Coordinates of C-alpha atoms and ligand atoms in Angstrom, one line a residue:
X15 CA 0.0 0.0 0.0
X16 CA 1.3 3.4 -1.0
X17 CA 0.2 5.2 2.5
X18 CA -2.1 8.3 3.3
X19 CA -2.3 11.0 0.1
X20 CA 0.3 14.0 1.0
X21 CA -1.6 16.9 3.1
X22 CA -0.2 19.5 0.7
X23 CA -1.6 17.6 -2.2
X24 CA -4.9 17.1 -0.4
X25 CA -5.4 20.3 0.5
X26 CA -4.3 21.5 -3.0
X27 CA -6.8 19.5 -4.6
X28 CA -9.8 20.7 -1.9
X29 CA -9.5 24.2 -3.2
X30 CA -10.5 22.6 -6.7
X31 CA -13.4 20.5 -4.9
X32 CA -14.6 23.7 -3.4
X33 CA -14.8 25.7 -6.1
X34 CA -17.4 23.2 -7.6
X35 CA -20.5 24.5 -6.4
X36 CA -20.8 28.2 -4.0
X37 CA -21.8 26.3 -1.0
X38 CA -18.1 25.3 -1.2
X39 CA -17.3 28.3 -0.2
X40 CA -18.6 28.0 3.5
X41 CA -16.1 24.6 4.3
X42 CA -13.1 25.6 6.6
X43 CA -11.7 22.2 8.4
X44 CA -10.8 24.3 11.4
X45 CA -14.5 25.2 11.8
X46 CA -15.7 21.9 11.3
X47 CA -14.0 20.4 13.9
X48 CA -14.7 22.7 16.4
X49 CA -18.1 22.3 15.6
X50 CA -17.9 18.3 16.4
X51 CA -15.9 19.0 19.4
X52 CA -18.7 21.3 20.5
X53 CA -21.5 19.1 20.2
X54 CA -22.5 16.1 22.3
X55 CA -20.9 12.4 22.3
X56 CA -24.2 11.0 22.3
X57 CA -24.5 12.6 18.9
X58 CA -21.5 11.2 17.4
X59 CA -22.1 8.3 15.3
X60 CA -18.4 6.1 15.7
X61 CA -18.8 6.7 19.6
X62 CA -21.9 5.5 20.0
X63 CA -21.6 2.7 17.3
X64 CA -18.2 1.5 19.7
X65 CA -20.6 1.8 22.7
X66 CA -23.4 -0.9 20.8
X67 CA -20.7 -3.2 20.0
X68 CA -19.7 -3.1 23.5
X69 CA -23.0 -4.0 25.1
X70 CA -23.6 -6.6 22.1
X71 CA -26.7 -5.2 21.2
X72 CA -28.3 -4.8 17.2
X73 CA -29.2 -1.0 16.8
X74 CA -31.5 0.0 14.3
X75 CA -31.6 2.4 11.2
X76 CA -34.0 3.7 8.8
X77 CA -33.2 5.4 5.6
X78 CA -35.2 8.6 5.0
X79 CA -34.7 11.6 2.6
X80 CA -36.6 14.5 1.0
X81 CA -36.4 17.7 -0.9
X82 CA -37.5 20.5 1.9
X83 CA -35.0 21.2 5.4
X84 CA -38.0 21.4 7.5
X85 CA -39.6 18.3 5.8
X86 CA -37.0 16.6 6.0
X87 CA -36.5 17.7 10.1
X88 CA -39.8 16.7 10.9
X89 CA -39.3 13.3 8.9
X90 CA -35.9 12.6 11.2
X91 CA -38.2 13.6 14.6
X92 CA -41.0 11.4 13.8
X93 CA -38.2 8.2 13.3
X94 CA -36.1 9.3 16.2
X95 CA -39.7 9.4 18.7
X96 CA -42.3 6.8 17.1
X97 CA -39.8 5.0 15.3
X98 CA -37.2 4.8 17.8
X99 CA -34.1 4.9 15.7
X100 CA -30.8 4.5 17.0
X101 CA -29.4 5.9 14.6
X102 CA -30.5 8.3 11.9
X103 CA -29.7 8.9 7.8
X104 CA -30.0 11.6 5.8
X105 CA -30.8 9.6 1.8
X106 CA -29.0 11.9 -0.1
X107 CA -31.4 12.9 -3.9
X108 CA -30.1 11.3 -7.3
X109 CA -29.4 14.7 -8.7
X110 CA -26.6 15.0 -6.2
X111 CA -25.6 11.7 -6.2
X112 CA -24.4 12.6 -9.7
X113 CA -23.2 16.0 -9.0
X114 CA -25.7 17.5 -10.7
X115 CA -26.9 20.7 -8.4
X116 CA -28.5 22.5 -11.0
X117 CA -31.0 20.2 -11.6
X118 CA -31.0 19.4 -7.8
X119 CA -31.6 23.4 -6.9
X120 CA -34.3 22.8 -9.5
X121 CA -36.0 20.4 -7.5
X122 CA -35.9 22.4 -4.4
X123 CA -37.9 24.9 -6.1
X124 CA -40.5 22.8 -7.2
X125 CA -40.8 21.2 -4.0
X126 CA -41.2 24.5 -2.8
X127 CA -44.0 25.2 -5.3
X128 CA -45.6 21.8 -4.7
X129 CA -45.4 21.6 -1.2
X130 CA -44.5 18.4 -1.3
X131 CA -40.9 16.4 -2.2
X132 CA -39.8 16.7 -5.7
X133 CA -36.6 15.0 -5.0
X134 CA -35.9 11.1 -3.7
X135 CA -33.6 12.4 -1.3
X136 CA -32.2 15.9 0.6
X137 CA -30.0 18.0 -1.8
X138 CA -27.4 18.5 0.5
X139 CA -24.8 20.1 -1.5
X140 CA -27.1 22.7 -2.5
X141 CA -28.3 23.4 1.0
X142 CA -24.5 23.5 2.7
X143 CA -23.1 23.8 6.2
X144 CA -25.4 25.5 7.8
X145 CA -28.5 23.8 7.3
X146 CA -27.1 20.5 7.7
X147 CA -26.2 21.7 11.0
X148 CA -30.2 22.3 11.3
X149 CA -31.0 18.6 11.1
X150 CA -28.1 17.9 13.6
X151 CA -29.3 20.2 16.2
X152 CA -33.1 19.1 16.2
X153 CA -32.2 15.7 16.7
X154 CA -30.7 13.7 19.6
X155 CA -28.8 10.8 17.9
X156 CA -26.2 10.8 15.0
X157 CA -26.7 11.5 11.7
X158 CA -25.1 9.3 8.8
X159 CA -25.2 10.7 5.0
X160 CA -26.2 7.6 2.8
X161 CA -26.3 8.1 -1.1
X162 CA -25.0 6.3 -4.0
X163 CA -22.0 8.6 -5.4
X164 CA -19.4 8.2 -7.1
X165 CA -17.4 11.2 -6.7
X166 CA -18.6 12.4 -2.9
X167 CA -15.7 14.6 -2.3
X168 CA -17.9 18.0 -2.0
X169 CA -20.6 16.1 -0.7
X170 CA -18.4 14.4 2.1
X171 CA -17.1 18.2 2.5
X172 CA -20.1 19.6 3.1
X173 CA -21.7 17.5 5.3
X174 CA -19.0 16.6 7.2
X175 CA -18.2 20.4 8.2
X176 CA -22.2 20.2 9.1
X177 CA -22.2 17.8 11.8
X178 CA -22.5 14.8 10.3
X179 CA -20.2 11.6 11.4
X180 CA -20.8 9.0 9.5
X181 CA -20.5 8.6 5.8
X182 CA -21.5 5.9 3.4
X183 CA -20.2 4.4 0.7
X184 CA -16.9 3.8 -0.9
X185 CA -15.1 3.8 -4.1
X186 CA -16.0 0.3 -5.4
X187 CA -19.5 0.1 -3.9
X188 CA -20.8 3.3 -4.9
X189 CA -19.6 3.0 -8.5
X190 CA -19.9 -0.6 -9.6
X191 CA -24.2 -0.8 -8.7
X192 CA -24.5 2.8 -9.4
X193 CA -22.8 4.1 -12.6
X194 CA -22.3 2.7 -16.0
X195 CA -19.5 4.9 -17.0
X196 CA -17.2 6.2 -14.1
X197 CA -13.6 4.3 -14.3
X198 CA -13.3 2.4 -11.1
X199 CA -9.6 4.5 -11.0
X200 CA -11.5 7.8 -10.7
X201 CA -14.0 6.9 -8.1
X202 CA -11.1 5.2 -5.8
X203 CA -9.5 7.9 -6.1
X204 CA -12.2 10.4 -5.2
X205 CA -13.3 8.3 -2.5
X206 CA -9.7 8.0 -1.0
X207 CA -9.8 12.0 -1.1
X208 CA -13.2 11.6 1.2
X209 CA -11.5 8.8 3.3
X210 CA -8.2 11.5 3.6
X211 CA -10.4 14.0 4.8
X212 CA -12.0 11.8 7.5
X213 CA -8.5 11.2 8.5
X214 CA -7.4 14.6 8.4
X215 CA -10.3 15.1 11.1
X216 CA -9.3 12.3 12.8
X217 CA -5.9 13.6 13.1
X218 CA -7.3 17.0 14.9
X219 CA -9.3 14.7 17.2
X220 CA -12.6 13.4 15.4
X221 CA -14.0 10.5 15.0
X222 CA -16.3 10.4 11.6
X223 CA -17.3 6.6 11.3
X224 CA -17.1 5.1 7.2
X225 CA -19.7 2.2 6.4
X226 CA -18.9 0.4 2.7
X227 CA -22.4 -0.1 1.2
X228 CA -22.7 -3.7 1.3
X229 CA -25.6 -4.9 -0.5
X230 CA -23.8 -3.7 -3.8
X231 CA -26.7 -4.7 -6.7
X232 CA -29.0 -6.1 -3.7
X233 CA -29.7 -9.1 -5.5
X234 CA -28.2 -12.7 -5.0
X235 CA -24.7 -11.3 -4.5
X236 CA -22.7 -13.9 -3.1
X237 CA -21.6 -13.4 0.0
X238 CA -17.6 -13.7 -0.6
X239 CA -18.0 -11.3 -3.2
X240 CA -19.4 -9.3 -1.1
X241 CA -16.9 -9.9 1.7
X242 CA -13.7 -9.5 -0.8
X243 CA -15.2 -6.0 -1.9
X244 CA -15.8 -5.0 1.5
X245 CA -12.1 -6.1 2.9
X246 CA -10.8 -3.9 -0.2
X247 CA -12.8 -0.5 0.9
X248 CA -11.8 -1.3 4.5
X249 CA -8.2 -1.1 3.7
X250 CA -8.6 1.6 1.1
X251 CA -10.5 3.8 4.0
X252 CA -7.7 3.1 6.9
X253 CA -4.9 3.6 4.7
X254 CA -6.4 7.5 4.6
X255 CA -6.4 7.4 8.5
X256 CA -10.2 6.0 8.8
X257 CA -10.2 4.6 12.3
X258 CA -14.2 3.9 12.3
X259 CA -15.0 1.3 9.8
X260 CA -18.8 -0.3 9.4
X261 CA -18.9 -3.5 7.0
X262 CA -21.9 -4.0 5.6
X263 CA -23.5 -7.2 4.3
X264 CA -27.2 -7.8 2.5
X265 CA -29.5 -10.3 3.9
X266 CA -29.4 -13.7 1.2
X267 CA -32.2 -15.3 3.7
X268 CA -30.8 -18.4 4.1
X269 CA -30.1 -18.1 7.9
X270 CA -26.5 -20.2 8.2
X271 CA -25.7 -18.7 5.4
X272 CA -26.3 -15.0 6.5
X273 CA -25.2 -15.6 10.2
X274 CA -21.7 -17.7 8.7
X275 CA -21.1 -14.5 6.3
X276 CA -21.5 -11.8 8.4
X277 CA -19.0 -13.8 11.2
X278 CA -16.6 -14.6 8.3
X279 CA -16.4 -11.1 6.9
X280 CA -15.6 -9.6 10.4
X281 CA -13.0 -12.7 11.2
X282 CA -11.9 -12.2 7.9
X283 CA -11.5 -8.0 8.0
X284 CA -9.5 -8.8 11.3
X285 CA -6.7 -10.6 10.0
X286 CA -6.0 -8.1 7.0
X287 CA -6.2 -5.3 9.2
X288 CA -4.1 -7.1 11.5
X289 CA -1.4 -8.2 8.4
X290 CA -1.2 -4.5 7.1
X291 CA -0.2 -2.9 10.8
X292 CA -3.6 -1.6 11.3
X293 CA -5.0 -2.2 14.7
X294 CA -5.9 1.2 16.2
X295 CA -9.3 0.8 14.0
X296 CA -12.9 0.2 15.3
X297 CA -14.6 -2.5 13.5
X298 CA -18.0 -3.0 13.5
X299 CA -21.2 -4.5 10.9
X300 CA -24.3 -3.4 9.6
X301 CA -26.6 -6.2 8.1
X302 CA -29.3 -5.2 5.7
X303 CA -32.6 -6.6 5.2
X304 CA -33.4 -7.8 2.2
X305 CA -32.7 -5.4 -0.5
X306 CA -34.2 -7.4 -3.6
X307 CA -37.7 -7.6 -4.9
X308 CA -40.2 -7.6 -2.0
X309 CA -43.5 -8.4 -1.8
X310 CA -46.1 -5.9 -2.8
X311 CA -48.7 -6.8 0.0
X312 CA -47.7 -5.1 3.5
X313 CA -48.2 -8.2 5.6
X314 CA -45.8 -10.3 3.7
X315 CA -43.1 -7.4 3.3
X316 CA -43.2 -7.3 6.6
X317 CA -42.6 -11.4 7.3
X318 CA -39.4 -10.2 5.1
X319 CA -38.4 -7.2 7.1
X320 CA -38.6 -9.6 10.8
X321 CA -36.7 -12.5 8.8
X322 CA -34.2 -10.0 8.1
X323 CA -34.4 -8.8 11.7
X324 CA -34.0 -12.5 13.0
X325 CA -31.0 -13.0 11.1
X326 CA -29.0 -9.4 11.9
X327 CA -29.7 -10.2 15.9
X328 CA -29.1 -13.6 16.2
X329 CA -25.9 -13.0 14.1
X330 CA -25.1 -10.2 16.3
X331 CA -24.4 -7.6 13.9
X332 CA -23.9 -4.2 15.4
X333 CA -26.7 -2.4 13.2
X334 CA -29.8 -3.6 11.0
X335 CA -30.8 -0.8 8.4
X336 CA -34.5 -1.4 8.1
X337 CA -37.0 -1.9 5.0
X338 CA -40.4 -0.7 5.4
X339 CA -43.9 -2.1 4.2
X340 CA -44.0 0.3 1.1
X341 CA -40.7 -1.2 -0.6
X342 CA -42.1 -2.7 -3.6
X343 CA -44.2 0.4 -4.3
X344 CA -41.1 3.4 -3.6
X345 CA -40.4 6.2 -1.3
X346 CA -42.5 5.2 2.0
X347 CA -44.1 7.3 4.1
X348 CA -43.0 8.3 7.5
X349 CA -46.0 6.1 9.0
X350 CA -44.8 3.2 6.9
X351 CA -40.9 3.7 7.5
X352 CA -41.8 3.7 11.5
X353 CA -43.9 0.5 11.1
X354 CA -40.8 -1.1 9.7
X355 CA -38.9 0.3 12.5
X356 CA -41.0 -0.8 15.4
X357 CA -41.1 -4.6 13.7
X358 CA -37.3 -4.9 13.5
X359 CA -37.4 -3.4 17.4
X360 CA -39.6 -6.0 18.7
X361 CA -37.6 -8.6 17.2
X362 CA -34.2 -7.5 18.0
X363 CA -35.6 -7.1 21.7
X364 CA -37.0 -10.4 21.7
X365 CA -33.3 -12.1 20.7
X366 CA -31.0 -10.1 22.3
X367 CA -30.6 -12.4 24.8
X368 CA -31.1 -15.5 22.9
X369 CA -27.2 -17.0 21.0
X370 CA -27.3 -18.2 17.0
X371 CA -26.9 -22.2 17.9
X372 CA -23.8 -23.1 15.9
X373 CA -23.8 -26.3 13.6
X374 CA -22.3 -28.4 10.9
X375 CA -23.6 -26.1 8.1
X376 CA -22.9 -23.1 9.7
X377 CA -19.4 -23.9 10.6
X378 CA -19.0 -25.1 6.6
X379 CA -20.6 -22.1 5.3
X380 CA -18.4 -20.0 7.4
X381 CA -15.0 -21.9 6.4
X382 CA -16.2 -21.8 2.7
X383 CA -17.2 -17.9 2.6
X384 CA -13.7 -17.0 4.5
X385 CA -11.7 -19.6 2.0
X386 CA -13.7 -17.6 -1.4
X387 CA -13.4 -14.0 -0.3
X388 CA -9.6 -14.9 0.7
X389 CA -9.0 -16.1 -2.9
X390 CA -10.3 -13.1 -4.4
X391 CA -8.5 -10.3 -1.6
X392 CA -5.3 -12.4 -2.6
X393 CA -5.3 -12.6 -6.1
X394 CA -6.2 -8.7 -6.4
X395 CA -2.9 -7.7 -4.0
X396 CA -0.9 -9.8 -6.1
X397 CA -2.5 -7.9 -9.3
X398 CA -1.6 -4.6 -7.7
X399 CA 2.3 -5.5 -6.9
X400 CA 2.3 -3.4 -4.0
X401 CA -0.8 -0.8 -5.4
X402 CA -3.7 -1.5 -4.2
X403 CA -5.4 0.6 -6.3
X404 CA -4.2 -0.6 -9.2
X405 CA -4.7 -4.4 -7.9
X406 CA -8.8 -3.4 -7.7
X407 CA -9.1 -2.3 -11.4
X408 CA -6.8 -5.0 -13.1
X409 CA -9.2 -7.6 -10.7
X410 CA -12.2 -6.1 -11.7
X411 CA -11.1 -5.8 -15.3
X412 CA -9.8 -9.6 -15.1
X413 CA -13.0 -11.0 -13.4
X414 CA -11.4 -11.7 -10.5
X415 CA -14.0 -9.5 -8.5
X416 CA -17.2 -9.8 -10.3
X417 CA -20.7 -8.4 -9.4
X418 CA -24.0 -10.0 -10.6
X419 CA -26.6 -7.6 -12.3
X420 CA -24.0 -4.7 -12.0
X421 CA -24.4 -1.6 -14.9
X422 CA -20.6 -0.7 -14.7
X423 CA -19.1 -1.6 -17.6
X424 CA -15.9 -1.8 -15.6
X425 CA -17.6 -4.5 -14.3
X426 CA -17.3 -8.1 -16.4
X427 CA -20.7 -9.4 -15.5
X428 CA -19.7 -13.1 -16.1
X429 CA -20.5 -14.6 -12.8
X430 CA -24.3 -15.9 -12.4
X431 CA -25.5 -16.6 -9.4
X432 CA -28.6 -19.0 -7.8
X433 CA -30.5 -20.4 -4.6
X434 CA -29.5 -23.9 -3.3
X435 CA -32.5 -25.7 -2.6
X436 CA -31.8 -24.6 1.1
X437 CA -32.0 -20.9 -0.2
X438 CA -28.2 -20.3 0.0
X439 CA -27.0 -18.1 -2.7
X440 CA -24.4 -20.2 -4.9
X441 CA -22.6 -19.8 -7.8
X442 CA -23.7 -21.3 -11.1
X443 CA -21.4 -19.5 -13.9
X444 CA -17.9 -18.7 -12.1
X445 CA -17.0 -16.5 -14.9
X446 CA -13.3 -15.6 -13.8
X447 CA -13.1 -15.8 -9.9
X448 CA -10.1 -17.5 -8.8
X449 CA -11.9 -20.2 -7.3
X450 CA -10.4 -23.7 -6.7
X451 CA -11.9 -26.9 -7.5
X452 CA -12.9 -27.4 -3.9
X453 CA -14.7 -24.8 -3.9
X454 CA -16.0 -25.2 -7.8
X455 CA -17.3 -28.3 -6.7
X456 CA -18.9 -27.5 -3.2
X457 CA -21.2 -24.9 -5.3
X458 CA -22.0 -27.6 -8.4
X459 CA -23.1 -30.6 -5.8
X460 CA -25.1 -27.7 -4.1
X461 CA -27.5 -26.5 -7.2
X462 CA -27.1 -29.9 -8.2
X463 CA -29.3 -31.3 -5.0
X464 CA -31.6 -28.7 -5.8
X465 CA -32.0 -29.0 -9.5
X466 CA -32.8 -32.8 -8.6
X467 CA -35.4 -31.8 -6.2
X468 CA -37.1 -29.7 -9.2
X469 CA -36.4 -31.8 -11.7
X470 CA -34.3 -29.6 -14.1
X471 CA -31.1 -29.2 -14.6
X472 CA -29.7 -25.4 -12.6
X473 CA -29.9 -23.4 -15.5
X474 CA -30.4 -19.6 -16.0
X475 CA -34.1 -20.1 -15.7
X476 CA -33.4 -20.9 -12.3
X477 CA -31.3 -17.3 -12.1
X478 CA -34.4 -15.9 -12.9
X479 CA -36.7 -17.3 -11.4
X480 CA -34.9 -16.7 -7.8
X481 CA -34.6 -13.2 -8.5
X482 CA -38.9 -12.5 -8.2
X483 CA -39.1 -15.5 -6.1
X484 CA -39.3 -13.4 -2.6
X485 CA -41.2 -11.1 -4.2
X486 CA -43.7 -13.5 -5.2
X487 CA -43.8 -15.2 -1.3
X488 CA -41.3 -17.7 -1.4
X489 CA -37.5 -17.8 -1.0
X490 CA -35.9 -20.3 -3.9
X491 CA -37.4 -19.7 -7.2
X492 CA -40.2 -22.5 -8.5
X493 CA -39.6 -23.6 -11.5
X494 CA -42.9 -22.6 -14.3
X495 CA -45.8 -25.1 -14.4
X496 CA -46.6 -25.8 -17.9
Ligands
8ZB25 C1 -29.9 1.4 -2.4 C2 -30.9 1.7 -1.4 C3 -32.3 1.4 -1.9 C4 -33.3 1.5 -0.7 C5 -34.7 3.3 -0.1 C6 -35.4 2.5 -1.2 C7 -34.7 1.1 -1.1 C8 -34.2 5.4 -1.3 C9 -35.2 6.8 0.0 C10 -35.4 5.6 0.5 C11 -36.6 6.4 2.2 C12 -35.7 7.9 0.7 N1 -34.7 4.7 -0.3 N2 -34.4 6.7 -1.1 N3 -36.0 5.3 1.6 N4 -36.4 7.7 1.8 N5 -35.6 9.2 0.2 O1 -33.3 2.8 -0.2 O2 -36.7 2.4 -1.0 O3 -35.2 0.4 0.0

């Protein structure tokens, strides 16, 4: 690894990122930090997120966003009291995801002629410091920015000299799923800038926590993949000085499976951070209910929300971000977000005393996750010949990481994944992952006891067929009746 970017480049290239939009203009470091130090601990997100890991508890987080400050205020009070949040977002609009603030100011004006939210998210670029500072004042627990951007760096900026301490995202995760045509070079790079500035504050005394979105396309991802990206974003991020790192995984909904990933990923996370010298760094997980298809009628979505629940307590992870009853339909209501709030609270209550009862499958899953996403973090470092960077994009360009269902086209797309007749996502087209045959052949005798079962042989249809299949009340895909 070539080490933290050079403050004298860094702050070179801020004046550049500044200049981008006038709301750059109201950033100053200095007065950013001082406004951390001066509010409460309660309200930062990496110190209470330490404190949750300690007690062993699952806290709970919505995600909520829209176009109008006060709108948006109100929506963070009402899932901070009825909801009882833990923690709190702020879903960031797609105009700003793509650094588009025109448009994005143009929203805010017709929101403001509408009266109502013109924007899937809050513009927060367009807003700046002092209004983010708003939402951090009316509210009593920490504030995350989640979003979907490729190049954050004024966004991370902005909100970060606001109040806000936790930021999502990363430079693989919030490319790959979210752009077609961004270079994976350029978005590592502008998300090392945003991991450099969280270590600049963390030099002056800070603590801003950094969560990699883990769900990536939110369907059937396999769980190594997933795992391998996720190690990769976690050294990226402490290279820059990060020392509040959140993995993230998305709920498959086979239990063993999700409770054995989530345990390998952290197990896993610990012995690179450990290898590399880096063990000053505050590791915790956030598991995410399922973020595929969901059923359209609320009573079922919610049997998918608790399962979700179910598996992100009983695994322990340290957060659960919630779906709500309106997930197959769009934006929910704040009613609708709270309901799914108050279902993933009575479960995680209800288990938090109770342990995950480890078995044979479990501890076979676990071994066979933490063997798959170790292949793929190994072959990309020996790729990269001491950059890391550049062992990412040759891996990614190679196959070697692969996503399913991704739009990048820095992205092969050869892998195809599908459901054991368990429900456990395997792997049915390996494409280029530098899988052994031990691990080739665990994955065939797996879809092969399930195509047996259906009486076909595992096939693409089956691919498809498991992608609606939650969203049409089961879990593995049926094949068509004739
Ligand atoms: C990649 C994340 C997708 C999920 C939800 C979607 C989906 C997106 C908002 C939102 C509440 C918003 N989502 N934008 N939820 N408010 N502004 O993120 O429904 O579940």
């Amino acid at each position: 690894m070539k080490g933290k970017i050079d403050l004298e480049k860094f702050l070179q290239s801020r004046k550049e990122v500044l200049a981008t939009w006038p709301t750059g203009a109201e950033v100053s470091l200095e007065d950013g930090i001082n406004y951390h130090k001066a509010l409460p601990p309660e309200k930062n997100f990496a110190v209470k997120l330490k404190k949750v890991k300690e007690e062993g508890i699952t806290a709970i987080q919505p995600r909520a966003g829209v176009a109008l400050l006060n709108e948006h205020i109100a929506l963070l009070k009402y899932l901070e009291k009825e909801g009882e949040a833990d923690f709190l977002p702020t879903t960031i609009d797609s105009y700003t995801r793509q650094n588009r603030y025109q448009e994005a100011q143009r929203g805010i004006e017709e929101s403001l002629a509408e009266g109502r939210s013109m924007l899937n998210g809050f513009p927060a670029v367009n807003y700046g410091v002092y209004p983010c500072r708003k939402i951090i004042e009316e509210v009593n627990v920490p504030v995350q920015v989640r979003h979907g951007t490729p190049d954050a760096r004024l966004l991370a900026e902005i909100t970060l000299a606001g109040g806000f301490s936790s930021f999502e995202g990363g430079g693989i995760t919030y490319n790959i799923p979210y752009a077609k045509e961004v270079p994976l070079r350029k978005s590592i790079e502008d998300w090392q800038y945003v991991d450099r500035l969280i270590g600049y504050y963390a030099e002056h005394g800070v603590l801003i926590n950094r969560e990699s979105f883990g769900p990536l396309t939110g369907t059937l991802v396999p769980p190594s993949v997933t795992i391998a990206i996720n190690i990769l974003e976690l050294l990226l991020a402490v290279e820059q000085g990060v020392k509040s790192f959140t993995l993230g995984l998305g709920q498959c909904g086979n239990l063993n499976q999700d409770v054995a990933a989530l345990h390998g990923m952290v197990e896993l996370a610990e012995e690179y951070l450990k290898r590399f010298g880096f063990q000053d760094v505050d590791l915790t997980t956030v598991f995410h209910q399922w973020m595929g298809g969901f059923p359209q009628d609320e009573a079922r979505a919610f049997a998918v929300i608790a399962w979700g629940a179910v598996a992100a307590a009983l695994a322990k992870a340290n957060k659960v971000i919630v779906k709500t009853p309106h997930e197959a339909l769009g934006v929910p209501t704040k009613e609708a977000n709270a309901q799914g709030l108050k279902t993933t609270r009575q479960i995680v209550n209800m288990l938090k005393d109770q342990r995950f009862m480890v078995n044979e499958e479990y501890l076979l899953e676990k071994e066979m996750v933490k063997k798959e996403a170790r292949a793929i973090v190994e072959r990309t470092l020996e790729l990269g010949e001491g950059d890391l960077v550049a062992g990412i994009e040759r891996a990614f360009a190679a196959g070697v990481i692969d996503v399913p269902f991704a739009p990048s086209r820095f992205n092969l797309g050869k892998i195809l994944p599908a459901r054991d007749d368990t429900g456990a996502v395997r792997i049915l087209e390996f494409g280029n992952l530098p899988f052994d045959s031990e691990i080739r052949e665990f994955h065939r005798e797996r879809l092969k006891r399930r195509g047996e079962k259906e009486g076909r042989e595992p096939s693409f249809q089956m691919v498809i067929d498991d992608i609606y299949a939650i969203g049409k009340g089961m879990l593995v895909g049926k094949p068509r009746t004739k």
